[in-house]
Amino acid sequence: MWNALKSMWIIFLHMFHRRVTVQYPDEKPYIPPRWRGRIILSRDPDGEERCVACYLCAAACPVDCIALQATEDEHGRRYPDFFRINFSRCIFCGYCEEACPTDAIQLTSDFEMGEYDRKNLVYEKEDLLIDGPGKYPDYNFYRVAGLAINGEGGKNKGEAENEAPPVDLHHLLP
Amino acid sequence: MSELAHTWSNVVVILIFLFSFAALLSWIERRLLGVWQDRYGPNRVGPFGMLQSVADAIKLLAKEDWIPPFADKALFVLAPAVIATTTLLAFAVVPIAPGIGVVDLNIGLLFFLAMSSLGVYSIVLGGWASNNKYSLLGGFRAAAQMLSYEVFMGLSLMGVVMLAGSFNLRDIVAAQEDLWFCIPQILGLITFTVAGIAEARRLPFDLPEAENELVAGFHTEYSSMKFGLFFIGEYVGIILISAVMVTLFFGGWLGPLLPPLMWFLLKTFIVIGFFILLRASLPRPRYDQLMGYGWKVMLPLTLVNLLITGAIVLAWGL
Amino acid sequence: MTTIHIDSRPYTAQDGDNLLQQCLSLGFNLPYFCWHPALGSVGACRQCAIKQFKNEDDKRGKIVMACMTPVTDGARISIDDPEAREFRASVVEWLMVNHPHDCPVCDEGGECHLQDMTVMTGHTYRRYQGRKRTFHNQNLGPLVNHEMNRCIQCYRCTRFYRDYAGGRDLDAMVLRNQVYFGRHEDGILESEFSGNLVEVCPTGVFTDKTLKQHYTRKWDLQTAPSVCMHCGLGCNTIPGERYGTLRRIRNRFNGAVNGYFLCDRGRYGYEFANSKHRIRQPSLRKDRSAALQSAIKRDMLQHIAALLSNGTRVIGIGSPRASVESNFALRTLVGPEWFYAGVSDRDGRLLASILDILRQGPARSPSLHEVELADAVLVLGEDVTNTAPLLALALRQSVRRQPQKIAEKMHIPHWNDNAVRGAVQQERGPLFIATVAGTKLDDVATQTFHAAPDDLARLGFAVAHVLDSSAPPVLDMPDALQELADTIAEALKTAERPMVISGIGCGNRAVIEAAANVAWSLSNTGHPAELCFAVPECNSLGAAMIGGVSFESAFETACNGAPLNDNTAGATAETSTDVAADFSVDTVIILENDLYQRADAAIVDRFLAAAKHVVVIDHIDNATCARADVVLPAGTFAEADGTLVNNEGRAQRFFQVFVPQGDIQESWRWAQDIMTITGSGKGQPWINLDQVSAACAAAIPLLQPILHAAPPADFRIGGQKISRQPHRYSGRTAMLADISVHEPKPPEDPDAPLSFSMEGYLGHPPPALIPRFWAPGWNSVQAVNKFQDEVGSSLAGGDPGVRLIEPVPAGKAEYFSNVPIAFTRRTDEWLVVPLHHVFGTDELSVLAPAIAELAARPYLALNPADAAELGLAAGDESRLQLLRTNGRTGYSLPVQLKSELQRGVAGLPAGLPGLAGINLPAWGKVTRLGIGMKQGAPP
């Protein structure tokens, strides 16, 4: 009985406390930069797609809401032919970003994605791809990795980070 | 003629006031809960969200009025009407202020007890007619709860009757000119409060509804305005219990400076606020605890109260 | 069996094996790179280091390489020893020093042995900051992708390619720390086993180039146990599917059949299933002059019902590339007396003869694994490299059997690969190859003999006569040939496991009978021999068991109106189709068969035109479909279940990998649907494959064991089916979200104990149901270790498949006695014999773009002397005029010179696109095209 009265008193005193409610959307809350909101695909500093379609994000996704298909352009650069995220399934856990070896997939601080039609929550690559490098301005996977890329702005073997010039096969022949 | 006109105007004004206040009460309750839980509550519709109850009413009216095919149709329709009718009828005897009130019955208190006891039929019938296991369980609980709490609810008021020497509510108010009965009848007040909450099925004694265990208890199957009637019935019930409490223990309209009507409304509102505070702060007891509490604590307490009051009245010959 | 102590606990181990193999067999996770169960140990990578102690009191021990250390009784070793662990971690670290930073774009990622081993040893952080050595890659052709920077120098590739598979054009080029595995210059890898580099390479140096076109990670592939469709050996495969298309084929280990390897035709031929030539919708035409139009299934079936109603005569033509069940369902639909085998008259007779020989003779048909164990082999008339490639790979291992004894005498354990090869040098066991033209195996042969098919048969008969004088003698044998026969007989007689290999490759029955005589004469004289026949298609033997005379007899039916199903061959097609006007067959139902591949176009044209209605059930839009009135879409091997019987007589079940879109369904289901709608056939409709198999087993006693080829559809482990999708299958809720956000329920599978879902039993299923090889920590193909009782031997629970044919005791069968007369050269006429090509002669695999790129182009092979006489040089256009009365006879072909061809014999690559439907051998005239033109011959 005493407990009940005491708790009633405590609750009553809450009348004089500050309210914790933030009056969204009149008042926009502070969103930290590492907020896990809408997922985007970024581009490297050269403006090329960062995603190399390695499927790691899809594998890491606990709700399996990422589907993609890898393909290769004429220069030997791998990229996703299609890249689909079903946001009606996404739980914004950020595992995809953690798994991404090229910093391509990133979660942003945008969370205002409400739709009346579930179908509109299925985002294709053109909905996901942004024009900038996102949170990581400098990283370029193809500059680091020892993979040859043909064509303009490409690089050959031995031109990646910490690589010696390629061995001339003719020196090895008897 | 003027007598009749006076009564009719009383009826109409009280009715309108009751309905609108009951509707507003749903908003007040939510706002108060918000205050006590450090948040806002409904604040979007109209000034301070006051039109929220209007929006809710429109929504309720616009909803599909659905009668489940498996329900007992006649009873299903009857049940919500019963509660609204009985609580409103009970209000007829409440003396709001001198000259304001529907009737002045010399057995007013008994009438109130009778009406409020009839209200439970609504719950039981609704639960039964829905033909749904949750509703049925809710109905059972309501029946059992009413049975146990009705007993000491009546008894707890007998002390007041002894002191006032009348069942007429206006006489009882008049008898508190010197001292509100909440002082001598403190035990009666406590037991009546508990019984009143149980009667109005308010938290923490809302076991027939118990939305976290029984979906929505007796009104699980109800929709649209039938549900609305239950809803109105509940809020009018709160007002009724508060008003009766004010009448019996807090001197009704009595008070200095302000006009009697204002005193009555103010006191009633404070009691209602207290009820809402109860809801905000206390958890719902388990069902067996509720029953045990009623029979083992409250009933003996009222009997003791009756004994002491009787003894004092006898000794002092008041 | 002996006892060894690993980390102070006793275990029983196989004596004479190496410690690495034993540790793995006992279930320990010991990292390794260069060791391979099929290739043995060389101790190149230093990864499997463990600590060995002298005795119980020895606390210091010494680090040894597990793969190079034999199991000795009471050996005490430690895998967990901190020093050994540290050693292994540092080995991986230095192997990774030059490894590029490209796992995300590496096709091996997710099933990389190097990744697995790096994780297993705990090397997680790269300390080396210096510059990495790099190499340029090579273009190795359309099958294998080369990415040399990823190499860790384990030498597995060259050891497989050169030592195991006999390739010559891939080697290690080494200077200091610069080790390069590749060719001397860019170019297509010559070996037909090059695809195995993909699985042999522990990292991503060699990857599947066709997979790269539609790349999918291993964890995203829906897989099921399957059987290869591209030759008669029945190698076990694991096809993988994603987004409704077939992505790749991986080897499915079967200790008795293909072991660890596949040929390139089998590995890369799968793309026909994704081909634009696939039939995906039912189509029909009511009027022959109109084009086929797609129709819905119900209308289609009603149309067929109308065709088949009121007592019309319906005949069915089966197929050796369709499953036993599909053939049987068609047989049930049309009735056994109206069911014809889908092979040419020639092939039908040869296959029936093979079946008789295996069923009635004393010689056992060996499994591929047993071919590896043979220590003296005679190959008679079959170019196995091109008709049954993995048989050739097995033969390359068999020539190492006898020399193995040299190493044994020197107490070198068989797994110590380098030491064994050093001891053996160039020594090889007896392998005699008698074929019409040179074969790729000739380089390991003891002696080769190239002649016309009849002469090959005569050699065989002569060998048999030498072995057992009661076998029919060969008259007029030249001395040189008799000497060869004596040598062969001697080699076979002194061997422990002699074997004779033949097949229908040269289209000569005498060759097959000669091979049987050799094997039987060995068996009858107390040298139990094995007799292996190569058959051309995946279910050639199964279809032969179901019976029915060849479809060319259906042409005969067309004339006479009476079935000829008494297993005596009717007249050949050439003589019978002129009277098409009297055709008395109303409807022909053709099952998964392109008749144009088997008989001459003109004959098939006339046959199909004469039939009132032609119904084709097939998955590829071929020439026969183009002439059909009704085309029903059948499932390929990846979209259907069924049983196939391989050349050994082993029945193996293949399981559906994915559910095709639209109306595509199993051929037997089409047959069932037709029976249901017409109310014909048997009583209760079949609702799953097991019921068809059961009906088939009941009707054909020889096929009784197929019921045990795999567990039935209601088989469950712990109440669960086995999942076709790995537990890390991705994209489940997104892959179809562009069509609908409401995810469909996974498809049901009434035919198999496998589910089209990630849900299901995740442990080790029975061997016939293994959908993929994966074990915790072992994502690569090396996980197969975990599925074997003894690493490298057979799958735990026994290798899948059941043998249908067992030999009868010696002396029961009578020798064949019709010895052909020696081949004599005719003037101006050549005996045209079939030549085979691993890429090109198979009808389905050439539809795969990568295989098509490698496929041989049509040519005419001549002996240089013959060519010179005709005034032809290599590359000249020649004209071949086949001497037959019917069908197309003239072909213009460029000339190739083959000096091993006997004079008077010409070789024609049968079955290549453009040369399909020619039944060889046949006589023909060869002229220079220019001359022919001048004389006004038909163009």
JSON list of N, CA, C and O in Angstrom, two decimals, chain A residues 54-55 58-59 63-66 68-69 78 84 86 89 119 145 157 162 164 166-167, chain C residues 101 104 107 132 134 147 212 215 217 243 247 728 730-731 733-735 738 741 743:
[
{"chain": "A", "resi": 54, "resn": "CYS", "atom": "N", "xyz": [31.16, -7.83, -55.33]},
{"chain": "A", "resi": 54, "resn": "CYS", "atom": "CA", "xyz": [31.81, -8.98, -54.73]},
{"chain": "A", "resi": 54, "resn": "CYS", "atom": "C", "xyz": [30.82, -9.85, -53.97]},
{"chain": "A", "resi": 54, "resn": "CYS", "atom": "O", "xyz": [31.19, -10.92, -53.50]},
{"chain": "A", "resi": 55, "resn": "TYR", "atom": "N", "xyz": [29.61, -9.39, -53.78]},
{"chain": "A", "resi": 55, "resn": "TYR", "atom": "CA", "xyz": [28.53, -10.14, -53.12]},
{"chain": "A", "resi": 55, "resn": "TYR", "atom": "C", "xyz": [28.69, -10.24, -51.60]},
{"chain": "A", "resi": 55, "resn": "TYR", "atom": "O", "xyz": [27.94, -10.95, -50.96]},
{"chain": "A", "resi": 58, "resn": "ALA", "atom": "N", "xyz": [25.66, -8.79, -49.74]},
{"chain": "A", "resi": 58, "resn": "ALA", "atom": "CA", "xyz": [24.51, -9.69, -49.83]},
{"chain": "A", "resi": 58, "resn": "ALA", "atom": "C", "xyz": [24.67, -10.85, -48.87]},
{"chain": "A", "resi": 58, "resn": "ALA", "atom": "O", "xyz": [23.70, -11.28, -48.23]},
{"chain": "A", "resi": 59, "resn": "ALA", "atom": "N", "xyz": [25.91, -11.34, -48.75]},
{"chain": "A", "resi": 59, "resn": "ALA", "atom": "CA", "xyz": [26.13, -12.48, -47.86]},
{"chain": "A", "resi": 59, "resn": "ALA", "atom": "C", "xyz": [25.99, -12.07, -46.40]},
{"chain": "A", "resi": 59, "resn": "ALA", "atom": "O", "xyz": [25.51, -12.83, -45.57]},
{"chain": "A", "resi": 63, "resn": "VAL", "atom": "N", "xyz": [18.85, -10.26, -43.35]},
{"chain": "A", "resi": 63, "resn": "VAL", "atom": "CA", "xyz": [17.49, -10.47, -43.87]},
{"chain": "A", "resi": 63, "resn": "VAL", "atom": "C", "xyz": [17.51, -10.74, -45.36]},
{"chain": "A", "resi": 63, "resn": "VAL", "atom": "O", "xyz": [16.46, -10.78, -45.99]},
{"chain": "A", "resi": 64, "resn": "ASP", "atom": "N", "xyz": [18.70, -10.90, -45.92]},
{"chain": "A", "resi": 64, "resn": "ASP", "atom": "CA", "xyz": [18.84, -11.25, -47.34]},
{"chain": "A", "resi": 64, "resn": "ASP", "atom": "C", "xyz": [18.11, -10.28, -48.27]},
{"chain": "A", "resi": 64, "resn": "ASP", "atom": "O", "xyz": [17.46, -10.70, -49.21]},
{"chain": "A", "resi": 65, "resn": "CYS", "atom": "N", "xyz": [18.21, -8.99, -47.97]},
{"chain": "A", "resi": 65, "resn": "CYS", "atom": "CA", "xyz": [17.44, -8.04, -48.77]},
{"chain": "A", "resi": 65, "resn": "CYS", "atom": "C", "xyz": [18.28, -7.40, -49.86]},
{"chain": "A", "resi": 65, "resn": "CYS", "atom": "O", "xyz": [17.84, -6.45, -50.50]},
{"chain": "A", "resi": 66, "resn": "ILE", "atom": "N", "xyz": [19.51, -7.88, -50.07]},
{"chain": "A", "resi": 66, "resn": "ILE", "atom": "CA", "xyz": [20.35, -7.33, -51.14]},
{"chain": "A", "resi": 66, "resn": "ILE", "atom": "C", "xyz": [20.52, -8.39, -52.22]},
{"chain": "A", "resi": 66, "resn": "ILE", "atom": "O", "xyz": [20.92, -9.51, -51.91]},
{"chain": "A", "resi": 68, "resn": "LEU", "atom": "N", "xyz": [22.18, -8.85, -56.23]},
{"chain": "A", "resi": 68, "resn": "LEU", "atom": "CA", "xyz": [22.92, -8.18, -57.30]},
{"chain": "A", "resi": 68, "resn": "LEU", "atom": "C", "xyz": [23.47, -9.21, -58.26]},
{"chain": "A", "resi": 68, "resn": "LEU", "atom": "O", "xyz": [23.41, -10.42, -58.01]},
{"chain": "A", "resi": 69, "resn": "GLN", "atom": "N", "xyz": [23.95, -8.76, -59.38]},
{"chain": "A", "resi": 69, "resn": "GLN", "atom": "CA", "xyz": [24.62, -9.62, -60.32]},
{"chain": "A", "resi": 69, "resn": "GLN", "atom": "C", "xyz": [25.87, -8.93, -60.82]},
{"chain": "A", "resi": 69, "resn": "GLN", "atom": "O", "xyz": [25.82, -7.78, -61.25]},
{"chain": "A", "resi": 78, "resn": "ARG", "atom": "N", "xyz": [35.06, -4.78, -62.78]},
{"chain": "A", "resi": 78, "resn": "ARG", "atom": "CA", "xyz": [33.83, -5.48, -62.41]},
{"chain": "A", "resi": 78, "resn": "ARG", "atom": "C", "xyz": [32.86, -4.50, -61.75]},
{"chain": "A", "resi": 78, "resn": "ARG", "atom": "O", "xyz": [33.28, -3.62, -61.00]},
{"chain": "A", "resi": 84, "resn": "ARG", "atom": "N", "xyz": [19.99, -4.45, -56.15]},
{"chain": "A", "resi": 84, "resn": "ARG", "atom": "CA", "xyz": [18.65, -4.18, -55.64]},
{"chain": "A", "resi": 84, "resn": "ARG", "atom": "C", "xyz": [18.63, -4.34, -54.12]},
{"chain": "A", "resi": 84, "resn": "ARG", "atom": "O", "xyz": [19.14, -5.32, -53.59]},
{"chain": "A", "resi": 86, "resn": "ASN", "atom": "N", "xyz": [15.85, -4.32, -51.07]},
{"chain": "A", "resi": 86, "resn": "ASN", "atom": "CA", "xyz": [14.45, -4.29, -50.71]},
{"chain": "A", "resi": 86, "resn": "ASN", "atom": "C", "xyz": [14.34, -3.64, -49.33]},
{"chain": "A", "resi": 86, "resn": "ASN", "atom": "O", "xyz": [14.50, -4.31, -48.31]},
{"chain": "A", "resi": 89, "resn": "ARG", "atom": "N", "xyz": [12.40, -4.80, -46.33]},
{"chain": "A", "resi": 89, "resn": "ARG", "atom": "CA", "xyz": [12.96, -5.87, -45.51]},
{"chain": "A", "resi": 89, "resn": "ARG", "atom": "C", "xyz": [14.16, -5.41, -44.69]},
{"chain": "A", "resi": 89, "resn": "ARG", "atom": "O", "xyz": [14.52, -6.03, -43.70]},
{"chain": "A", "resi": 119, "resn": "LYS", "atom": "N", "xyz": [6.03, -1.46, -52.80]},
{"chain": "A", "resi": 119, "resn": "LYS", "atom": "CA", "xyz": [6.84, -1.65, -54.00]},
{"chain": "A", "resi": 119, "resn": "LYS", "atom": "C", "xyz": [7.86, -0.52, -54.18]},
{"chain": "A", "resi": 119, "resn": "LYS", "atom": "O", "xyz": [8.95, -0.73, -54.71]},
{"chain": "A", "resi": 145, "resn": "ALA", "atom": "N", "xyz": [44.41, -2.38, -55.37]},
{"chain": "A", "resi": 145, "resn": "ALA", "atom": "CA", "xyz": [44.44, -3.81, -55.67]},
{"chain": "A", "resi": 145, "resn": "ALA", "atom": "C", "xyz": [45.28, -4.09, -56.90]},
{"chain": "A", "resi": 145, "resn": "ALA", "atom": "O", "xyz": [45.32, -3.30, -57.84]},
{"chain": "A", "resi": 157, "resn": "LYS", "atom": "N", "xyz": [49.50, -4.24, -64.67]},
{"chain": "A", "resi": 157, "resn": "LYS", "atom": "CA", "xyz": [50.12, -4.97, -63.57]},
{"chain": "A", "resi": 157, "resn": "LYS", "atom": "C", "xyz": [51.32, -4.19, -63.07]},
{"chain": "A", "resi": 157, "resn": "LYS", "atom": "O", "xyz": [52.05, -3.58, -63.87]},
{"chain": "A", "resi": 162, "resn": "ASN", "atom": "N", "xyz": [52.37, -0.31, -53.88]},
{"chain": "A", "resi": 162, "resn": "ASN", "atom": "CA", "xyz": [53.45, -1.20, -53.46]},
{"chain": "A", "resi": 162, "resn": "ASN", "atom": "C", "xyz": [53.67, -2.36, -54.41]},
{"chain": "A", "resi": 162, "resn": "ASN", "atom": "O", "xyz": [53.82, -3.50, -54.01]},
{"chain": "A", "resi": 164, "resn": "ALA", "atom": "N", "xyz": [55.92, -4.00, -57.60]},
{"chain": "A", "resi": 164, "resn": "ALA", "atom": "CA", "xyz": [57.11, -3.92, -58.44]},
{"chain": "A", "resi": 164, "resn": "ALA", "atom": "C", "xyz": [56.68, -4.09, -59.89]},
{"chain": "A", "resi": 164, "resn": "ALA", "atom": "O", "xyz": [55.63, -4.68, -60.14]},
{"chain": "A", "resi": 166, "resn": "PRO", "atom": "N", "xyz": [56.16, -5.68, -63.49]},
{"chain": "A", "resi": 166, "resn": "PRO", "atom": "CA", "xyz": [55.97, -7.11, -63.76]},
{"chain": "A", "resi": 166, "resn": "PRO", "atom": "C", "xyz": [57.24, -7.77, -64.26]},
{"chain": "A", "resi": 166, "resn": "PRO", "atom": "O", "xyz": [58.07, -7.17, -64.92]},
{"chain": "A", "resi": 167, "resn": "VAL", "atom": "N", "xyz": [57.35, -9.05, -63.89]},
{"chain": "A", "resi": 167, "resn": "VAL", "atom": "CA", "xyz": [58.50, -9.85, -64.32]},
{"chain": "A", "resi": 167, "resn": "VAL", "atom": "C", "xyz": [58.36, -10.13, -65.81]},
{"chain": "A", "resi": 167, "resn": "VAL", "atom": "O", "xyz": [57.28, -10.45, -66.29]},
{"chain": "C", "resi": 101, "resn": "HIS", "atom": "N", "xyz": [45.83, -7.55, -53.59]},
{"chain": "C", "resi": 101, "resn": "HIS", "atom": "CA", "xyz": [44.78, -7.11, -52.68]},
{"chain": "C", "resi": 101, "resn": "HIS", "atom": "C", "xyz": [43.46, -7.17, -53.44]},
{"chain": "C", "resi": 101, "resn": "HIS", "atom": "O", "xyz": [42.78, -6.19, -53.60]},
{"chain": "C", "resi": 104, "resn": "PRO", "atom": "N", "xyz": [38.01, -9.21, -53.45]},
{"chain": "C", "resi": 104, "resn": "PRO", "atom": "CA", "xyz": [36.64, -8.86, -53.84]},
{"chain": "C", "resi": 104, "resn": "PRO", "atom": "C", "xyz": [36.35, -9.12, -55.31]},
{"chain": "C", "resi": 104, "resn": "PRO", "atom": "O", "xyz": [35.22, -9.39, -55.67]},
{"chain": "C", "resi": 107, "resn": "ASP", "atom": "N", "xyz": [37.42, -14.52, -58.51]},
{"chain": "C", "resi": 107, "resn": "ASP", "atom": "CA", "xyz": [36.34, -15.50, -58.64]},
{"chain": "C", "resi": 107, "resn": "ASP", "atom": "C", "xyz": [36.47, -16.65, -57.64]},
{"chain": "C", "resi": 107, "resn": "ASP", "atom": "O", "xyz": [35.52, -17.38, -57.41]},
{"chain": "C", "resi": 132, "resn": "LYS", "atom": "N", "xyz": [55.40, -5.65, -53.94]},
{"chain": "C", "resi": 132, "resn": "LYS", "atom": "CA", "xyz": [55.00, -7.01, -54.33]},
{"chain": "C", "resi": 132, "resn": "LYS", "atom": "C", "xyz": [55.53, -7.31, -55.72]},
{"chain": "C", "resi": 132, "resn": "LYS", "atom": "O", "xyz": [55.46, -6.47, -56.62]},
{"chain": "C", "resi": 134, "resn": "THR", "atom": "N", "xyz": [55.16, -8.79, -59.31]},
{"chain": "C", "resi": 134, "resn": "THR", "atom": "CA", "xyz": [53.96, -8.94, -60.16]},
{"chain": "C", "resi": 134, "resn": "THR", "atom": "C", "xyz": [54.31, -9.66, -61.46]},
{"chain": "C", "resi": 134, "resn": "THR", "atom": "O", "xyz": [55.48, -9.74, -61.85]},
{"chain": "C", "resi": 147, "resn": "GLU", "atom": "N", "xyz": [45.35, -15.48, -63.63]},
{"chain": "C", "resi": 147, "resn": "GLU", "atom": "CA", "xyz": [45.62, -14.27, -62.84]},
{"chain": "C", "resi": 147, "resn": "GLU", "atom": "C", "xyz": [46.82, -14.62, -61.97]},
{"chain": "C", "resi": 147, "resn": "GLU", "atom": "O", "xyz": [46.69, -15.04, -60.83]},
{"chain": "C", "resi": 212, "resn": "LYS", "atom": "N", "xyz": [32.83, -16.50, -65.19]},
{"chain": "C", "resi": 212, "resn": "LYS", "atom": "CA", "xyz": [33.10, -15.07, -65.14]},
{"chain": "C", "resi": 212, "resn": "LYS", "atom": "C", "xyz": [32.06, -14.27, -65.92]},
{"chain": "C", "resi": 212, "resn": "LYS", "atom": "O", "xyz": [31.79, -13.13, -65.59]},
{"chain": "C", "resi": 215, "resn": "TYR", "atom": "N", "xyz": [29.05, -14.17, -63.18]},
{"chain": "C", "resi": 215, "resn": "TYR", "atom": "CA", "xyz": [29.71, -14.60, -61.96]},
{"chain": "C", "resi": 215, "resn": "TYR", "atom": "C", "xyz": [28.77, -14.67, -60.76]},
{"chain": "C", "resi": 215, "resn": "TYR", "atom": "O", "xyz": [27.96, -13.77, -60.53]},
{"chain": "C", "resi": 217, "resn": "ARG", "atom": "N", "xyz": [28.93, -16.19, -56.54]},
{"chain": "C", "resi": 217, "resn": "ARG", "atom": "CA", "xyz": [29.74, -16.83, -55.50]},
{"chain": "C", "resi": 217, "resn": "ARG", "atom": "C", "xyz": [29.17, -18.20, -55.16]},
{"chain": "C", "resi": 217, "resn": "ARG", "atom": "O", "xyz": [27.98, -18.44, -55.33]},
{"chain": "C", "resi": 243, "resn": "TYR", "atom": "N", "xyz": [19.43, -17.07, -60.24]},
{"chain": "C", "resi": 243, "resn": "TYR", "atom": "CA", "xyz": [18.51, -16.26, -61.04]},
{"chain": "C", "resi": 243, "resn": "TYR", "atom": "C", "xyz": [18.01, -17.01, -62.27]},
{"chain": "C", "resi": 243, "resn": "TYR", "atom": "O", "xyz": [17.89, -16.44, -63.35]},
{"chain": "C", "resi": 247, "resn": "ARG", "atom": "N", "xyz": [24.96, -21.60, -63.86]},
{"chain": "C", "resi": 247, "resn": "ARG", "atom": "CA", "xyz": [26.15, -20.77, -63.78]},
{"chain": "C", "resi": 247, "resn": "ARG", "atom": "C", "xyz": [27.45, -21.53, -63.98]},
{"chain": "C", "resi": 247, "resn": "ARG", "atom": "O", "xyz": [28.42, -20.99, -64.49]},
{"chain": "C", "resi": 728, "resn": "ARG", "atom": "N", "xyz": [24.16, -19.91, -46.42]},
{"chain": "C", "resi": 728, "resn": "ARG", "atom": "CA", "xyz": [24.48, -18.49, -46.54]},
{"chain": "C", "resi": 728, "resn": "ARG", "atom": "C", "xyz": [23.99, -17.93, -47.87]},
{"chain": "C", "resi": 728, "resn": "ARG", "atom": "O", "xyz": [24.51, -16.94, -48.37]},
{"chain": "C", "resi": 730, "resn": "SER", "atom": "N", "xyz": [22.19, -15.79, -50.42]},
{"chain": "C", "resi": 730, "resn": "SER", "atom": "CA", "xyz": [21.82, -14.38, -50.20]},
{"chain": "C", "resi": 730, "resn": "SER", "atom": "C", "xyz": [20.70, -13.93, -51.13]},
{"chain": "C", "resi": 730, "resn": "SER", "atom": "O", "xyz": [20.39, -14.59, -52.11]},
{"chain": "C", "resi": 731, "resn": "GLY", "atom": "N", "xyz": [20.13, -12.78, -50.80]},
{"chain": "C", "resi": 731, "resn": "GLY", "atom": "CA", "xyz": [19.19, -12.12, -51.70]},
{"chain": "C", "resi": 731, "resn": "GLY", "atom": "C", "xyz": [17.79, -12.71, -51.72]},
{"chain": "C", "resi": 731, "resn": "GLY", "atom": "O", "xyz": [17.01, -12.39, -52.59]},
{"chain": "C", "resi": 733, "resn": "THR", "atom": "N", "xyz": [15.13, -12.15, -50.08]},
{"chain": "C", "resi": 733, "resn": "THR", "atom": "CA", "xyz": [13.98, -11.25, -50.04]},
{"chain": "C", "resi": 733, "resn": "THR", "atom": "C", "xyz": [14.10, -10.12, -51.06]},
{"chain": "C", "resi": 733, "resn": "THR", "atom": "O", "xyz": [13.28, -9.22, -51.08]},
{"chain": "C", "resi": 734, "resn": "ALA", "atom": "N", "xyz": [15.14, -10.16, -51.88]},
{"chain": "C", "resi": 734, "resn": "ALA", "atom": "CA", "xyz": [15.30, -9.07, -52.85]},
{"chain": "C", "resi": 734, "resn": "ALA", "atom": "C", "xyz": [15.32, -9.55, -54.29]},
{"chain": "C", "resi": 734, "resn": "ALA", "atom": "O", "xyz": [15.03, -8.79, -55.19]},
{"chain": "C", "resi": 735, "resn": "MET", "atom": "N", "xyz": [15.66, -10.82, -54.51]},
{"chain": "C", "resi": 735, "resn": "MET", "atom": "CA", "xyz": [15.91, -11.23, -55.88]},
{"chain": "C", "resi": 735, "resn": "MET", "atom": "C", "xyz": [14.67, -11.13, -56.76]},
{"chain": "C", "resi": 735, "resn": "MET", "atom": "O", "xyz": [14.77, -10.90, -57.94]},
{"chain": "C", "resi": 738, "resn": "ASP", "atom": "N", "xyz": [11.71, -7.00, -57.57]},
{"chain": "C", "resi": 738, "resn": "ASP", "atom": "CA", "xyz": [11.36, -6.10, -58.68]},
{"chain": "C", "resi": 738, "resn": "ASP", "atom": "C", "xyz": [10.05, -6.54, -59.33]},
{"chain": "C", "resi": 738, "resn": "ASP", "atom": "O", "xyz": [9.39, -5.76, -59.99]},
{"chain": "C", "resi": 741, "resn": "VAL", "atom": "N", "xyz": [6.83, -7.54, -54.19]},
{"chain": "C", "resi": 741, "resn": "VAL", "atom": "CA", "xyz": [7.45, -7.50, -52.88]},
{"chain": "C", "resi": 741, "resn": "VAL", "atom": "C", "xyz": [6.95, -8.63, -51.99]},
{"chain": "C", "resi": 741, "resn": "VAL", "atom": "O", "xyz": [7.46, -8.83, -50.90]},
{"chain": "C", "resi": 743, "resn": "GLU", "atom": "N", "xyz": [7.07, -12.18, -51.16]},
{"chain": "C", "resi": 743, "resn": "GLU", "atom": "CA", "xyz": [7.96, -13.28, -51.52]},
{"chain": "C", "resi": 743, "resn": "GLU", "atom": "C", "xyz": [7.17, -14.56, -51.70]},
{"chain": "C", "resi": 743, "resn": "GLU", "atom": "O", "xyz": [6.36, -14.91, -50.86]}
]
